[in-house]
Amino acid sequence: MAMIRSLSSSPPPAKRPRLDFSTKCTRPTSDFKGGLMLAPMVRSGSLPTRLFALKHGAKLVWGPEIVDKALLHAERAVDPVSGTVHFNGVSKAIFSCHPIEKPYLIYQIGSADPELAVQAARIIKDDVSGVDLNCGCPKPFSTHSGMGAALLTNPDLLCSILTALRNELPPHISVSAKIRLLPSQEDTLKLVKRIIDTGVSAITVHCRTRSMRPREKALIERMREIVEYVEGLAVDVAIIYNGDCQGYPDARRVKEITRAHSIMIATAAESNPTCFDPNPLTDLEHTLLPSYVQLARFLSIHWANTKFCITQFKGPCPVTGKDKRKEIKELISRTKSYEGLEDISGPWDGEMVLNEIQDILKRRNDYLLIDESDKEEQWAGLPLSPHDTNQEIQKVNLLPSYEREIMIAS
């Protein structure tokens, strides 16, 4: 099968020496606590989005749900220039990832069969740090096959998949689940307990029921009881909140209400992948879009996917102005390839963008805590962004630095 670079609508014109992104070891994969996470999002959870989320402070990133059978029929190919790993389908990659995100990347699997789930997880385990079972997607394409939210009413199957994954995957690959609330809080707690008994490292709770739509307000008030229930079990399992968090500043409000161990962000990150930063970018058409497009092209991300992602960008535009933003949006809508955005993207140097992200991740330390005396006022578990230099912090129980955890080969 041809390399995905040849399938991309507009590849970089010339090859350059391949960057060395090999890894000798990975970060601890059980550490799901004390951070902001990028939610799994179909189409929107693209590789460039994940990398920019990590650059701006996301602790872990979930890839979009990939059904087990799709991965089983894909062909793994490594781009010799960028280092991108593509799992190629018939006409394009069904999933793309990169070694620099591996220590932070969770693969979300769609499955209704323990054996197929294990087979798919084995294929991708060397490119990710964890596997998460989708137990919450309410879309018919998922539920009609018994996957996603359909598993909520089939807990025996749900738990058998998680048990199989935990038994068959290496210990350093974490196993987790993402669920929705059941109509009854009692039934939700029972399900959480059963999932914990499978040996998972974390459970993400999307605080909406299967029948609720995204426009309906999340039932955030139900989360605290779930967290306290799990803590009462005295088990080392992280409980992650998902639902309506608008970014870093809003995370403190959510933390105070829920006491969740971490918070997962979806819609806000789709609109602005830098929302994990205490100072997220504004005027995205000028501050994010050019770098995003350059990076996506260098990584050979299919233009259609990139186009979808950048059309979702929105937020304050004090400099750009609404008229200029509208003009840019219309240009994107008409554009059929990367080359159509040359006036916006500037020189094609996605390699430089990737190197910048890599450098930030190498300096990053996920174990910085706010000063002990501030714990009552601020969420000690909320990680500080690489750009958050104004806060007084104390290194508590400092674990090895990124260089020792990832050990990028020179």
CSV table of C-alpha atoms in Angstrom, one decimal:
chain,number,residue,atom,x,y,z
A,1,MET,CA,0.0,0.0,0.0
A,2,ALA,CA,1.3,3.5,-0.8
A,3,MET,CA,2.5,5.6,2.0
A,4,ILE,CA,0.0,8.1,3.3
A,5,ARG,CA,2.2,10.9,2.2
A,6,SER,CA,1.4,10.1,-1.3
A,7,LEU,CA,-2.3,10.0,-0.5
A,8,SER,CA,-2.3,13.4,1.0
A,9,SER,CA,-3.9,16.1,-1.2
A,10,SER,CA,-0.8,18.3,-1.1
A,11,PRO,CA,2.4,16.8,0.3
A,12,PRO,CA,5.6,18.8,1.0
A,13,PRO,CA,7.6,19.1,-2.2
A,14,ALA,CA,10.9,17.6,-1.0
A,15,LYS,CA,12.2,15.1,1.4
A,16,ARG,CA,14.5,16.2,4.3
A,17,PRO,CA,16.5,14.0,6.6
A,18,ARG,CA,14.3,12.2,9.0
A,19,LEU,CA,14.1,13.6,12.5
A,20,ASP,CA,14.9,11.1,15.3
A,21,PHE,CA,12.0,10.7,17.6
A,22,SER,CA,12.7,7.3,19.0
A,23,THR,CA,11.9,6.7,22.6
A,24,LYS,CA,13.6,4.4,25.1
A,25,CYS,CA,10.9,4.5,27.8
A,26,THR,CA,7.6,6.1,28.6
A,27,ARG,CA,6.2,8.2,31.4
A,28,PRO,CA,4.2,6.5,34.2
A,29,THR,CA,0.9,5.6,32.5
A,30,SER,CA,-1.2,5.3,35.7
A,31,ASP,CA,-0.9,9.0,36.5
A,32,PHE,CA,-4.3,10.3,35.4
A,33,LYS,CA,-4.7,12.7,38.3
A,34,GLY,CA,-4.2,16.4,38.7
A,35,GLY,CA,-4.6,17.6,35.1
A,36,LEU,CA,-6.6,18.8,32.2
A,37,MET,CA,-7.2,16.3,29.5
A,38,LEU,CA,-8.1,16.5,25.8
A,39,ALA,CA,-11.3,14.5,25.2
A,40,PRO,CA,-11.6,11.9,22.4
A,41,MET,CA,-13.4,13.6,19.5
A,42,VAL,CA,-14.2,12.1,16.1
A,43,ARG,CA,-12.4,14.2,13.4
A,44,SER,CA,-11.6,17.0,15.8
A,45,GLY,CA,-9.1,14.9,17.8
A,46,SER,CA,-6.6,15.1,15.0
A,47,LEU,CA,-2.8,14.8,15.5
A,48,PRO,CA,-2.1,18.5,15.2
A,49,THR,CA,-4.9,19.3,17.6
A,50,ARG,CA,-3.5,16.9,20.2
A,51,LEU,CA,0.0,18.3,19.8
A,52,PHE,CA,-1.1,21.9,20.2
A,53,ALA,CA,-3.1,20.8,23.3
A,54,LEU,CA,0.0,19.3,24.8
A,55,LYS,CA,2.0,22.4,23.9
A,56,HIS,CA,-0.4,24.5,25.8
A,57,GLY,CA,-0.8,22.4,29.0
A,58,ALA,CA,-3.0,19.3,28.4
A,59,LYS,CA,-1.6,16.6,30.6
A,60,LEU,CA,-2.9,13.7,28.5
A,61,VAL,CA,-4.7,13.5,25.2
A,62,TRP,CA,-7.2,11.0,23.9
A,63,GLY,CA,-7.3,10.2,20.2
A,64,PRO,CA,-10.6,9.9,18.4
A,65,GLU,CA,-12.5,6.6,18.8
A,66,ILE,CA,-11.3,4.0,16.4
A,67,VAL,CA,-13.3,0.8,16.0
A,68,ASP,CA,-11.4,-2.4,16.6
A,69,LYS,CA,-12.2,-3.9,13.2
A,70,ALA,CA,-11.0,-0.8,11.4
A,71,LEU,CA,-7.6,-0.9,13.1
A,72,LEU,CA,-7.3,-4.7,12.3
A,73,HIS,CA,-7.7,-3.9,8.6
A,74,ALA,CA,-5.3,-0.9,8.6
A,75,GLU,CA,-1.7,-1.0,7.5
A,76,ARG,CA,0.9,0.8,9.8
A,77,ALA,CA,3.3,3.0,7.9
A,78,VAL,CA,5.9,5.4,9.2
A,79,ASP,CA,6.6,8.7,7.3
A,80,PRO,CA,10.4,8.7,6.7
A,81,VAL,CA,10.5,12.5,6.8
A,82,SER,CA,8.2,13.6,9.7
A,83,GLY,CA,8.2,10.4,11.8
A,84,THR,CA,4.4,10.4,11.8
A,85,VAL,CA,2.9,6.9,12.2
A,86,HIS,CA,-0.2,6.4,10.0
A,87,PHE,CA,-2.6,3.5,10.2
A,88,ASN,CA,-3.8,3.5,6.6
A,89,GLY,CA,-7.2,2.6,5.4
A,90,VAL,CA,-8.3,2.2,1.8
A,91,SER,CA,-7.9,5.8,0.8
A,92,LYS,CA,-6.4,7.6,3.7
A,93,ALA,CA,-5.2,7.2,7.3
A,94,ILE,CA,-7.8,6.2,9.8
A,95,PHE,CA,-5.5,7.3,12.6
A,96,SER,CA,-2.2,9.2,12.8
A,97,CYS,CA,0.1,9.7,15.8
A,98,HIS,CA,3.6,10.8,16.5
A,99,PRO,CA,6.3,9.5,18.8
A,100,ILE,CA,6.6,12.8,20.7
A,101,GLU,CA,3.0,12.4,22.0
A,102,LYS,CA,3.3,8.7,22.8
A,103,PRO,CA,3.9,9.2,26.6
A,104,TYR,CA,0.7,11.3,26.7
A,105,LEU,CA,-1.5,9.6,24.2
A,106,ILE,CA,-4.5,7.4,25.0
A,107,TYR,CA,-6.0,5.3,22.2
A,108,GLN,CA,-9.8,5.1,22.5
A,109,ILE,CA,-11.2,1.9,21.2
A,110,GLY,CA,-14.7,1.2,20.1
A,111,SER,CA,-15.5,-2.4,20.7
A,112,ALA,CA,-18.2,-4.9,21.6
A,113,ASP,CA,-15.9,-8.0,21.6
A,114,PRO,CA,-13.2,-8.8,24.1
A,115,GLU,CA,-11.1,-10.7,21.6
A,116,LEU,CA,-11.3,-8.0,18.9
A,117,ALA,CA,-10.5,-5.4,21.4
A,118,VAL,CA,-7.3,-7.2,22.5
A,119,GLN,CA,-6.2,-7.8,18.9
A,120,ALA,CA,-6.6,-4.1,18.0
A,121,ALA,CA,-4.9,-2.9,21.2
A,122,ARG,CA,-1.9,-5.2,20.5
A,123,ILE,CA,-1.5,-3.6,17.1
A,124,ILE,CA,-1.3,0.0,18.5
A,125,LYS,CA,0.2,-0.6,21.9
A,126,ASP,CA,3.7,0.4,20.9
A,127,ASP,CA,2.5,3.8,19.7
A,128,VAL,CA,0.4,4.9,22.8
A,129,SER,CA,0.6,4.9,26.5
A,130,GLY,CA,-2.9,3.6,27.3
A,131,VAL,CA,-6.1,2.2,25.9
A,132,ASP,CA,-9.5,3.6,26.8
A,133,LEU,CA,-12.8,1.8,26.1
A,134,ASN,CA,-15.6,4.0,24.7
A,135,CYS,CA,-18.7,3.3,26.8
A,136,GLY,CA,-20.5,6.6,26.2
A,137,CYS,CA,-20.9,7.4,22.5
A,138,PRO,CA,-24.7,7.6,21.9
A,139,LYS,CA,-24.4,7.8,18.1
A,140,PRO,CA,-26.2,5.1,16.1
A,141,PHE,CA,-23.1,4.1,14.2
A,142,SER,CA,-21.6,3.0,17.5
A,143,THR,CA,-24.6,1.7,19.5
A,144,HIS,CA,-26.1,-0.3,16.7
A,145,SER,CA,-23.2,-2.7,16.9
A,146,GLY,CA,-23.4,-2.9,20.7
A,147,MET,CA,-20.5,-0.4,21.2
A,148,GLY,CA,-20.3,2.9,22.9
A,149,ALA,CA,-23.3,3.8,25.1
A,150,ALA,CA,-24.9,0.5,24.4
A,151,LEU,CA,-22.3,-1.1,26.8
A,152,LEU,CA,-23.9,0.9,29.6
A,153,THR,CA,-26.8,-1.5,29.6
A,154,ASN,CA,-24.6,-4.5,29.0
A,155,PRO,CA,-22.2,-4.3,32.0
A,156,ASP,CA,-21.1,-7.9,31.7
A,157,LEU,CA,-19.8,-7.3,28.2
A,158,LEU,CA,-18.3,-3.9,29.1
A,159,CYS,CA,-16.4,-5.4,32.0
A,160,SER,CA,-15.3,-8.5,30.1
A,161,ILE,CA,-13.7,-6.2,27.5
A,162,LEU,CA,-11.9,-4.2,30.1
A,163,THR,CA,-10.8,-7.4,31.9
A,164,ALA,CA,-9.4,-8.9,28.7
A,165,LEU,CA,-7.5,-5.7,27.9
A,166,ARG,CA,-6.0,-5.5,31.3
A,167,ASN,CA,-5.0,-9.2,31.4
A,168,GLU,CA,-3.5,-9.2,27.9
A,169,LEU,CA,-1.7,-5.8,27.7
A,170,PRO,CA,1.7,-5.1,29.2
A,171,PRO,CA,1.5,-3.5,32.7
A,172,HIS,CA,2.9,-0.2,31.4
A,173,ILE,CA,0.0,0.2,29.1
A,174,SER,CA,-2.9,1.7,31.1
A,175,VAL,CA,-6.5,0.6,30.6
A,176,SER,CA,-9.4,3.0,31.3
A,177,ALA,CA,-13.0,3.6,30.4
A,178,LYS,CA,-15.2,6.5,29.5
A,179,ILE,CA,-18.8,6.3,30.5
A,180,ARG,CA,-22.0,8.4,30.8
A,181,LEU,CA,-24.2,8.7,33.7
A,182,LEU,CA,-27.0,6.2,34.1
A,183,PRO,CA,-30.5,7.6,34.9
A,184,SER,CA,-30.1,6.4,38.5
A,185,GLN,CA,-27.2,7.5,40.6
A,186,GLU,CA,-27.4,4.2,42.4
A,187,ASP,CA,-27.0,2.3,39.2
A,188,THR,CA,-24.2,4.6,38.1
A,189,LEU,CA,-22.2,3.8,41.3
A,190,LYS,CA,-22.8,0.1,40.9
A,191,LEU,CA,-21.4,0.3,37.4
A,192,VAL,CA,-18.4,2.3,38.5
A,193,LYS,CA,-17.6,-0.3,41.1
A,194,ARG,CA,-17.8,-3.1,38.6
A,195,ILE,CA,-15.5,-1.2,36.2
A,196,ILE,CA,-13.0,-0.6,39.1
A,197,ASP,CA,-12.9,-4.3,39.8
A,198,THR,CA,-11.6,-4.9,36.3
A,199,GLY,CA,-8.3,-3.3,37.1
A,200,VAL,CA,-8.6,0.0,35.3
A,201,SER,CA,-6.4,3.0,36.1
A,202,ALA,CA,-9.1,5.7,35.4
A,203,ILE,CA,-12.7,6.2,34.7
A,204,THR,CA,-13.9,9.3,32.9
A,205,VAL,CA,-17.5,10.2,33.6
A,206,HIS,CA,-19.3,12.3,31.0
A,207,CYS,CA,-22.0,13.9,33.2
A,208,ARG,CA,-24.8,13.4,30.8
A,209,THR,CA,-27.0,10.4,30.3
A,210,ARG,CA,-27.2,8.5,27.0
A,211,SER,CA,-30.4,10.3,26.0
A,212,MET,CA,-29.0,13.8,26.6
A,213,ARG,CA,-27.8,16.0,23.8
A,214,PRO,CA,-24.7,18.2,23.9
A,215,ARG,CA,-26.8,21.4,24.1
A,216,GLU,CA,-28.3,20.2,27.4
A,217,LYS,CA,-26.5,21.2,30.5
A,218,ALA,CA,-24.2,18.6,32.1
A,219,LEU,CA,-25.4,17.1,35.4
A,220,ILE,CA,-22.3,18.3,37.2
A,221,GLU,CA,-24.0,18.1,40.6
A,222,ARG,CA,-23.9,14.3,40.4
A,223,MET,CA,-20.2,14.0,40.1
A,224,ARG,CA,-19.0,14.7,43.6
A,225,GLU,CA,-20.9,11.7,45.1
A,226,ILE,CA,-19.2,9.5,42.5
A,227,VAL,CA,-15.7,10.8,43.4
A,228,GLU,CA,-16.4,10.4,47.1
A,229,TYR,CA,-17.7,6.9,46.6
A,230,VAL,CA,-14.6,5.8,44.8
A,231,GLU,CA,-12.3,7.5,47.4
A,232,GLY,CA,-14.2,5.6,50.0
A,233,LEU,CA,-13.2,2.3,48.4
A,234,ALA,CA,-9.6,3.2,49.0
A,235,VAL,CA,-8.5,2.3,45.5
A,236,ASP,CA,-6.0,4.0,43.3
A,237,VAL,CA,-8.3,4.8,40.4
A,238,ALA,CA,-8.6,8.3,39.0
A,239,ILE,CA,-12.1,9.7,38.4
A,240,ILE,CA,-12.1,12.3,35.6
A,241,TYR,CA,-14.9,14.7,35.0
A,242,ASN,CA,-16.2,15.5,31.5
A,243,GLY,CA,-18.9,18.0,30.6
A,244,ASP,CA,-19.0,21.8,29.8
A,245,CYS,CA,-15.6,22.8,31.2
A,246,GLN,CA,-14.6,25.9,29.2
A,247,GLY,CA,-10.8,25.7,29.8
A,248,TYR,CA,-8.1,26.4,32.4
A,249,PRO,CA,-9.8,29.2,34.3
A,250,ASP,CA,-13.1,27.4,34.4
A,251,ALA,CA,-11.4,24.2,35.7
A,252,ARG,CA,-11.1,25.6,39.2
A,253,ARG,CA,-14.9,26.1,39.3
A,254,VAL,CA,-15.5,22.5,38.1
A,255,LYS,CA,-12.9,21.2,40.6
A,256,GLU,CA,-14.6,23.0,43.5
A,257,ILE,CA,-18.0,21.5,42.6
A,258,THR,CA,-16.9,18.0,41.7
A,259,ARG,CA,-13.6,17.3,43.5
A,260,ALA,CA,-12.7,15.2,40.5
A,261,HIS,CA,-9.1,14.1,40.2
A,262,SER,CA,-8.8,15.5,36.7
A,263,ILE,CA,-11.0,17.3,34.1
A,264,MET,CA,-11.5,16.5,30.5
A,265,ILE,CA,-12.3,19.1,27.9
A,266,ALA,CA,-14.0,18.6,24.6
A,267,THR,CA,-16.0,21.3,22.9
A,268,ALA,CA,-13.9,24.2,24.2
A,269,ALA,CA,-10.8,22.4,22.9
A,270,GLU,CA,-12.4,21.9,19.5
A,271,SER,CA,-12.9,25.6,19.3
A,272,ASN,CA,-9.5,26.5,20.7
A,273,PRO,CA,-6.9,23.8,21.3
A,274,THR,CA,-4.9,26.2,23.5
A,275,CYS,CA,-7.7,26.4,26.1
A,276,PHE,CA,-5.6,24.3,28.5
A,277,ASP,CA,-3.3,27.4,28.9
A,278,PRO,CA,-3.9,30.0,31.6
A,279,ASN,CA,-3.6,32.5,28.8
A,280,PRO,CA,-5.2,30.8,25.7
A,281,LEU,CA,-4.5,32.3,22.4
A,282,THR,CA,-7.0,34.8,20.9
A,283,ASP,CA,-7.3,35.9,17.2
A,284,LEU,CA,-6.7,32.3,16.2
A,285,GLU,CA,-6.8,33.1,12.5
A,286,HIS,CA,-3.4,34.8,13.0
A,287,THR,CA,-2.0,33.2,16.2
A,288,LEU,CA,-2.9,29.5,15.7
A,289,LEU,CA,-4.2,28.8,12.2
A,290,PRO,CA,-0.9,29.4,10.3
A,291,SER,CA,1.1,27.1,12.5
A,292,TYR,CA,-1.7,24.5,12.6
A,293,VAL,CA,-1.9,24.3,8.8
A,294,GLN,CA,1.9,24.2,8.4
A,295,LEU,CA,2.2,21.4,11.0
A,296,ALA,CA,-0.7,19.4,9.5
A,297,ARG,CA,0.8,19.6,6.1
A,298,PHE,CA,4.2,18.5,7.3
A,299,LEU,CA,2.6,15.5,9.1
A,300,SER,CA,0.7,14.5,6.0
A,301,ILE,CA,-2.7,14.9,7.6
A,302,HIS,CA,-5.4,14.7,4.9
A,303,TRP,CA,-6.6,18.1,3.9
A,304,ALA,CA,-10.3,17.3,4.5
A,305,ASN,CA,-9.6,16.6,8.1
A,306,THR,CA,-7.5,19.7,8.6
A,307,LYS,CA,-10.1,21.8,6.9
A,308,PHE,CA,-12.8,20.5,9.3
A,309,CYS,CA,-10.6,21.2,12.3
A,310,ILE,CA,-9.7,24.8,11.4
A,311,THR,CA,-13.3,25.7,10.5
A,312,GLN,CA,-14.2,24.9,14.1
A,313,PHE,CA,-11.8,27.5,15.5
A,314,LYS,CA,-13.5,30.4,17.2
A,315,GLY,CA,-13.0,32.7,20.1
A,316,PRO,CA,-12.2,36.4,20.9
A,317,CYS,CA,-10.8,38.3,18.0
A,318,PRO,CA,-9.8,41.8,19.3
A,319,VAL,CA,-7.2,42.3,16.6
A,320,THR,CA,-8.5,40.4,13.7
A,321,GLY,CA,-12.0,41.7,13.8
A,322,LYS,CA,-15.2,40.0,12.7
A,323,ASP,CA,-15.0,41.1,9.1
A,324,LYS,CA,-11.5,39.8,8.6
A,325,ARG,CA,-12.4,36.6,10.4
A,326,LYS,CA,-15.4,36.1,8.0
A,327,GLU,CA,-13.1,36.7,5.0
A,328,ILE,CA,-10.7,34.0,6.2
A,329,LYS,CA,-13.5,31.6,7.0
A,330,GLU,CA,-14.9,32.0,3.5
A,331,LEU,CA,-11.4,31.4,2.0
A,332,ILE,CA,-11.0,28.2,4.0
A,333,SER,CA,-14.5,27.1,2.8
A,334,ARG,CA,-13.5,27.5,-0.9
A,335,THR,CA,-10.1,26.0,-0.5
A,336,LYS,CA,-9.5,22.4,-1.8
A,337,SER,CA,-5.9,21.9,-0.8
A,338,TYR,CA,-3.2,23.2,1.5
A,339,GLU,CA,-1.8,25.3,-1.3
A,340,GLY,CA,-5.0,27.4,-1.2
A,341,LEU,CA,-4.0,28.8,2.2
A,342,GLU,CA,-0.5,29.9,1.3
A,343,ASP,CA,-1.4,33.6,1.9
A,344,ILE,CA,-2.4,32.7,5.5
A,345,SER,CA,0.0,30.0,6.4
A,346,GLY,CA,3.2,31.8,5.2
A,347,PRO,CA,6.3,29.7,4.3
A,348,TRP,CA,5.8,26.0,4.6
A,349,ASP,CA,7.9,25.1,7.6
A,350,GLY,CA,5.9,22.6,9.6
A,351,GLU,CA,9.1,20.9,10.7
A,352,MET,CA,10.0,24.1,12.7
A,353,VAL,CA,6.5,24.0,14.3
A,354,LEU,CA,7.0,20.4,15.3
A,355,ASN,CA,10.5,21.0,16.7
A,356,GLU,CA,9.1,23.9,18.8
A,357,ILE,CA,6.5,21.6,20.3
A,358,GLN,CA,9.0,18.9,20.9
A,359,ASP,CA,11.3,21.3,22.7
A,360,ILE,CA,8.5,22.4,25.0
A,361,LEU,CA,7.5,18.9,25.8
A,362,LYS,CA,11.2,18.0,26.6
A,363,ARG,CA,11.2,20.9,29.2
A,364,ARG,CA,7.8,20.0,30.6
A,365,ASN,CA,7.3,18.6,34.0
A,366,ASP,CA,3.9,17.1,34.8
A,367,TYR,CA,4.6,16.9,38.5
A,368,LEU,CA,4.6,20.6,39.5
A,369,LEU,CA,2.3,21.5,42.3
A,370,ILE,CA,1.1,24.9,43.5
A,371,ASP,CA,2.7,25.9,46.8
A,372,GLU,CA,1.3,23.8,49.7
A,373,SER,CA,0.0,27.0,51.4
A,374,ASP,CA,-2.2,27.7,48.4
A,375,LYS,CA,-4.0,24.4,48.2
A,376,GLU,CA,-7.2,25.8,49.8
A,377,GLU,CA,-7.4,28.6,47.3
A,378,GLN,CA,-6.2,26.9,44.1
A,379,TRP,CA,-6.4,23.4,42.8
A,380,ALA,CA,-3.1,21.8,43.6
A,381,GLY,CA,-3.6,19.2,41.0
A,382,LEU,CA,-4.1,21.6,38.1
A,383,PRO,CA,-0.9,21.4,36.1
A,384,LEU,CA,0.9,24.6,35.2
A,385,SER,CA,1.2,25.3,31.6
A,386,PRO,CA,4.7,25.6,30.1
A,387,HIS,CA,3.8,29.3,29.5
A,388,ASP,CA,2.5,30.0,33.0
A,389,THR,CA,5.5,31.7,34.5
A,390,ASN,CA,3.8,34.2,36.8
A,391,GLN,CA,2.7,31.7,39.5
A,392,GLU,CA,4.9,30.9,42.5
A,393,ILE,CA,5.3,27.1,42.5
A,394,GLN,CA,7.0,24.5,44.6
A,395,LYS,CA,8.4,21.2,43.2
A,396,VAL,CA,6.9,18.6,45.5
A,397,ASN,CA,7.9,15.0,45.2
A,398,LEU,CA,9.6,15.9,41.9
A,399,LEU,CA,9.8,12.9,39.6
A,400,PRO,CA,12.4,12.6,36.8
A,401,SER,CA,12.2,15.3,34.2
A,402,TYR,CA,10.8,14.8,30.7
A,403,GLU,CA,14.3,14.1,29.4
A,404,ARG,CA,14.7,11.1,31.7
A,405,GLU,CA,11.1,9.9,31.2
A,406,ILE,CA,11.1,10.1,27.4
A,407,MET,CA,14.9,10.1,26.7
A,408,ILE,CA,14.7,11.4,23.1
A,409,ALA,CA,17.6,9.7,21.4
A,410,SER,CA,20.2,12.0,20.1
